[in-house]
Short mmCIF file of the C-alpha atoms (twelve columns), coordinates in Angstrom:
data_MODEL
# 
_entry.id   MODEL 
# 
loop_
_atom_site.group_PDB 
_atom_site.id 
_atom_site.type_symbol 
_atom_site.label_atom_id 
_atom_site.label_alt_id 
_atom_site.label_comp_id 
_atom_site.label_asym_id 
_atom_site.label_seq_id 
_atom_site.Cartn_x 
_atom_site.Cartn_y 
_atom_site.Cartn_z 
_atom_site.pdbx_PDB_model_num 
ATOM 1   C CA . PRO A 1   58.557 72.418  109.385 1 
ATOM 2   C CA . ALA A 2   60.457 71.235  112.446 1 
ATOM 3   C CA . GLU A 3   63.248 69.875  110.439 1 
ATOM 4   C CA . PHE A 4   64.033 73.378  108.897 1 
ATOM 5   C CA . PRO A 5   63.554 75.694  111.853 1 
ATOM 6   C CA . LEU A 6   64.672 78.874  110.286 1 
ATOM 7   C CA . LEU A 7   62.448 79.032  107.295 1 
ATOM 8   C CA . ARG A 8   60.280 82.161  106.892 1 
ATOM 9   C CA . LYS A 9   57.006 80.866  105.146 1 
ATOM 10  C CA . TYR A 10  55.611 82.785  102.370 1 
ATOM 11  C CA . ASP A 11  52.739 80.768  101.607 1 
ATOM 12  C CA . LEU A 12  51.903 77.039  102.432 1 
ATOM 13  C CA . SER A 13  54.242 75.441  99.939  1 
ATOM 14  C CA . GLN A 14  57.012 78.154  98.920  1 
ATOM 15  C CA . THR A 15  59.621 80.092  101.012 1 
ATOM 16  C CA . VAL A 16  60.887 83.554  100.290 1 
ATOM 17  C CA . VAL A 17  64.411 84.150  99.746  1 
ATOM 18  C CA . ASP A 18  67.325 86.877  99.257  1 
ATOM 19  C CA . PHE A 19  71.000 85.586  98.879  1 
ATOM 20  C CA . ASP A 20  72.015 85.436  102.209 1 
ATOM 21  C CA . TYR A 21  68.992 83.389  103.221 1 
ATOM 22  C CA . ALA A 22  69.445 81.127  100.166 1 
ATOM 23  C CA . LYS A 23  73.010 80.288  101.178 1 
ATOM 24  C CA . GLU A 24  71.556 79.414  104.549 1 
ATOM 25  C CA . LEU A 25  68.909 77.059  103.073 1 
ATOM 26  C CA . GLU A 26  71.325 75.616  100.864 1 
ATOM 27  C CA . SER A 27  73.367 74.284  103.676 1 
ATOM 28  C CA . TYR A 28  70.295 72.277  104.998 1 
ATOM 29  C CA . GLY A 29  71.099 69.563  102.291 1 
ATOM 30  C CA . LYS A 30  67.462 68.917  101.596 1 
ATOM 31  C CA . LYS A 31  65.603 69.921  98.708  1 
ATOM 32  C CA . ILE A 32  63.415 73.432  99.153  1 
ATOM 33  C CA . SER A 33  61.084 75.255  97.037  1 
ATOM 34  C CA . VAL A 34  61.704 78.753  96.948  1 
ATOM 35  C CA . HIS A 35  60.581 82.062  95.313  1 
ATOM 36  C CA . ILE A 36  63.007 85.003  94.968  1 
ATOM 37  C CA . GLY A 37  62.350 88.289  96.022  1 
ATOM 38  C CA . ILE A 38  63.896 90.933  93.721  1 
ATOM 39  C CA . ASP A 39  64.016 94.420  95.189  1 
ATOM 40  C CA . THR A 40  62.891 97.023  92.578  1 
ATOM 41  C CA . GLY A 41  62.595 99.951  95.256  1 
ATOM 42  C CA . MET A 42  61.211 99.174  98.362  1 
ATOM 43  C CA . HIS A 43  64.413 98.196  99.889  1 
ATOM 44  C CA . ARG A 44  62.736 95.933  102.410 1 
ATOM 45  C CA . LEU A 45  63.227 92.365  101.008 1 
ATOM 46  C CA . GLY A 46  64.986 90.809  98.106  1 
ATOM 47  C CA . ILE A 47  67.893 90.901  95.897  1 
ATOM 48  C CA . SER A 48  68.439 94.363  94.011  1 
ATOM 49  C CA . CYS A 49  67.253 94.215  90.751  1 
ATOM 50  C CA . GLY A 50  70.524 95.297  89.479  1 
ATOM 51  C CA . ASP A 51  72.304 92.259  91.000  1 
ATOM 52  C CA . THR A 52  71.459 89.449  88.272  1 
ATOM 53  C CA . ASP A 53  74.519 87.593  89.141  1 
ATOM 54  C CA . ALA A 54  73.537 86.923  92.570  1 
ATOM 55  C CA . ILE A 55  70.266 85.881  91.522  1 
ATOM 56  C CA . GLU A 56  71.633 83.431  89.057  1 
ATOM 57  C CA . ARG A 57  73.673 81.849  91.875  1 
ATOM 58  C CA . ILE A 58  70.538 81.437  93.686  1 
ATOM 59  C CA . PHE A 59  69.058 79.299  90.805  1 
ATOM 60  C CA . GLU A 60  72.334 77.279  90.574  1 
ATOM 61  C CA . MET A 61  72.213 75.954  94.239  1 
ATOM 62  C CA . LYS A 62  71.468 72.455  94.170  1 
ATOM 63  C CA . ASN A 63  69.137 72.132  97.010  1 
ATOM 64  C CA . LEU A 64  67.110 75.077  96.109  1 
ATOM 65  C CA . ASN A 65  64.133 74.605  93.747  1 
ATOM 66  C CA . VAL A 66  63.297 77.773  92.554  1 
ATOM 67  C CA . ARG A 67  59.774 77.868  91.777  1 
ATOM 68  C CA . GLY A 68  59.008 81.922  90.901  1 
ATOM 69  C CA . VAL A 69  60.357 85.410  91.243  1 
ATOM 70  C CA . PHE A 70  58.484 88.407  92.791  1 
ATOM 71  C CA . SER A 71  58.624 91.921  93.517  1 
ATOM 72  C CA . HIS A 72  56.530 94.133  95.700  1 
ATOM 73  C CA . MET A 73  54.862 97.383  94.390  1 
ATOM 74  C CA . CYS A 74  55.090 99.729  97.450  1 
ATOM 75  C CA . MET A 75  53.278 102.667 96.351  1 
ATOM 76  C CA . ALA A 76  50.439 100.826 94.365  1 
ATOM 77  C CA . ASP A 77  47.849 102.598 96.870  1 
ATOM 78  C CA . GLY A 78  48.834 105.996 95.902  1 
ATOM 79  C CA . GLY A 79  46.641 107.794 93.052  1 
ATOM 80  C CA . ASP A 80  49.050 110.865 92.613  1 
ATOM 81  C CA . GLU A 81  51.449 111.098 89.899  1 
ATOM 82  C CA . GLU A 82  54.637 110.104 91.620  1 
ATOM 83  C CA . SER A 83  53.009 106.985 93.062  1 
ATOM 84  C CA . ARG A 84  52.012 105.894 89.694  1 
ATOM 85  C CA . SER A 85  55.279 106.648 87.947  1 
ATOM 86  C CA . PHE A 86  56.924 104.673 90.866  1 
ATOM 87  C CA . SER A 87  54.895 101.876 90.641  1 
ATOM 88  C CA . LYS A 88  55.550 101.621 86.810  1 
ATOM 89  C CA . GLN A 89  59.242 102.010 87.279  1 
ATOM 90  C CA . GLN A 90  59.076 99.051  90.104  1 
ATOM 91  C CA . VAL A 91  57.377 96.649  87.370  1 
ATOM 92  C CA . THR A 92  59.613 97.802  84.487  1 
ATOM 93  C CA . ARG A 93  62.759 96.911  86.684  1 
ATOM 94  C CA . PHE A 94  61.217 93.757  87.706  1 
ATOM 95  C CA . LEU A 95  60.419 92.723  84.080  1 
ATOM 96  C CA . LYS A 96  63.962 93.925  82.877  1 
ATOM 97  C CA . THR A 97  65.758 91.633  85.540  1 
ATOM 98  C CA . VAL A 98  63.378 88.522  84.504  1 
ATOM 99  C CA . GLU A 99  64.311 89.321  80.701  1 
ATOM 100 C CA . GLU A 100 68.170 89.219  81.761  1 
ATOM 101 C CA . LEU A 101 67.731 86.102  83.297  1 
ATOM 102 C CA . LYS A 102 65.812 84.527  80.542  1 
ATOM 103 C CA . SER A 103 68.704 85.699  78.285  1 
ATOM 104 C CA . ARG A 104 70.930 83.840  80.434  1 
ATOM 105 C CA . GLY A 105 68.828 80.507  80.025  1 
ATOM 106 C CA . ILE A 106 67.206 80.857  83.273  1 
ATOM 107 C CA . ASP A 107 63.550 79.675  83.739  1 
ATOM 108 C CA . CYS A 108 62.216 81.976  86.208  1 
ATOM 109 C CA . GLY A 109 59.156 80.156  86.817  1 
ATOM 110 C CA . LYS A 110 55.894 81.894  88.516  1 
ATOM 111 C CA . LEU A 111 56.119 85.773  88.083  1 
ATOM 112 C CA . HIS A 112 54.258 87.731  90.565  1 
ATOM 113 C CA . VAL A 113 54.311 91.530  91.447  1 
ATOM 114 C CA . LEU A 114 50.612 92.594  92.347  1 
ATOM 115 C CA . PRO A 115 49.825 93.305  96.006  1 
ATOM 116 C CA . SER A 116 45.962 93.779  97.003  1 
ATOM 117 C CA . TYR A 117 46.167 97.577  95.586  1 
ATOM 118 C CA . GLY A 118 48.206 96.429  92.617  1 
ATOM 119 C CA . VAL A 119 45.305 94.144  91.544  1 
ATOM 120 C CA . LEU A 120 42.745 97.035  92.127  1 
ATOM 121 C CA . ASN A 121 45.024 99.767  90.365  1 
ATOM 122 C CA . TYR A 122 47.292 97.878  87.721  1 
ATOM 123 C CA . PRO A 123 45.576 95.075  86.487  1 
ATOM 124 C CA . GLU A 124 47.551 95.209  83.231  1 
ATOM 125 C CA . PHE A 125 50.374 94.034  85.202  1 
ATOM 126 C CA . ALA A 126 49.342 90.586  86.155  1 
ATOM 127 C CA . GLY A 127 51.403 87.756  86.544  1 
ATOM 128 C CA . ASP A 128 50.960 83.964  87.448  1 
ATOM 129 C CA . TYR A 129 49.939 85.031  90.938  1 
ATOM 130 C CA . ALA A 130 48.709 87.968  93.126  1 
ATOM 131 C CA . ARG A 131 49.548 88.482  96.586  1 
ATOM 132 C CA . VAL A 132 46.212 89.979  97.729  1 
ATOM 133 C CA . GLY A 133 46.317 90.972  101.589 1 
ATOM 134 C CA . ILE A 134 43.869 93.214  102.957 1 
ATOM 135 C CA . ALA A 135 41.245 92.904  99.886  1 
ATOM 136 C CA . LEU A 136 40.710 89.552  100.801 1 
ATOM 137 C CA . TYR A 137 38.684 90.896  103.762 1 
ATOM 138 C CA . GLY A 138 36.930 93.242  101.529 1 
ATOM 139 C CA . LEU A 139 38.855 96.312  103.224 1 
ATOM 140 C CA . LYS A 140 41.387 98.970  101.971 1 
ATOM 141 C CA . SER A 141 43.839 100.166 104.537 1 
ATOM 142 C CA . ALA A 142 42.589 103.705 104.869 1 
ATOM 143 C CA . ARG A 143 39.547 105.306 103.535 1 
ATOM 144 C CA . GLY A 144 41.259 107.583 101.344 1 
ATOM 145 C CA . ASP A 145 43.501 104.883 99.532  1 
ATOM 146 C CA . TYR A 146 43.402 105.267 95.709  1 
ATOM 147 C CA . ASP A 147 41.304 102.541 93.723  1 
ATOM 148 C CA . CYS A 148 40.655 103.158 90.209  1 
ATOM 149 C CA . SER A 149 39.246 99.717  89.680  1 
ATOM 150 C CA . GLY A 150 35.777 100.798 91.245  1 
ATOM 151 C CA . ALA A 151 35.344 97.437  92.815  1 
ATOM 152 C CA . GLU A 152 32.991 97.663  95.651  1 
ATOM 153 C CA . LEU A 153 34.854 96.011  98.469  1 
ATOM 154 C CA . MET A 154 32.722 94.783  101.220 1 
ATOM 155 C CA . PRO A 155 33.902 93.647  104.627 1 
ATOM 156 C CA . VAL A 156 33.735 89.796  105.188 1 
ATOM 157 C CA . LEU A 157 33.489 90.094  108.801 1 
ATOM 158 C CA . SER A 158 32.667 91.965  111.886 1 
ATOM 159 C CA . LEU A 159 33.075 91.965  115.350 1 
ATOM 160 C CA . LYS A 160 29.895 92.122  117.724 1 
ATOM 161 C CA . ALA A 161 29.596 91.813  121.379 1 
ATOM 162 C CA . ARG A 162 27.296 92.559  124.026 1 
ATOM 163 C CA . VAL A 163 28.332 94.633  127.076 1 
ATOM 164 C CA . ALA A 164 28.991 92.521  129.990 1 
ATOM 165 C CA . SER A 165 30.022 94.907  132.473 1 
ATOM 166 C CA . VAL A 166 30.103 98.895  133.000 1 
ATOM 167 C CA . ARG A 167 32.446 99.984  135.956 1 
ATOM 168 C CA . GLU A 168 33.637 103.232 137.227 1 
ATOM 169 C CA . LEU A 169 37.337 103.265 137.813 1 
ATOM 170 C CA . LYS A 170 38.895 105.195 140.337 1 
ATOM 171 C CA . THR A 171 41.826 107.410 139.007 1 
# 
């Protein structure tokens, strides 16, 4: 919204935060609903899963209404043993962090770790939400991507056009 020009939107009603961003949002002085990103190995967003003190401090911020916590499975599209092992480690780290927060009396709200390939390959790790991206369009990122679900994805759109003009270009 215009009143919060620095909001990085995650979905229509929640904002994703790490610790520095949470401090910035807290300074606005208005209530904001957020989901806390927990870094379990991707190293692109969120607070390190080992830093439960920082995560707890976000829950204590008066202007932030923490609605959930999440992580992202960055290798969920790989079918090799290394990818599968890493994906399972990420979920284990995430759940361990959630359990640590719960032991401190914190209600973590909605939990979510599954991207498109997580839904296809790791349904046993389903949480309250799934962040399905490319699969919503009936596609995989690449033809050879691993999918153990057997789901038959079908593209939901296509682009078609008539050739309007053919020209020879001089080089």
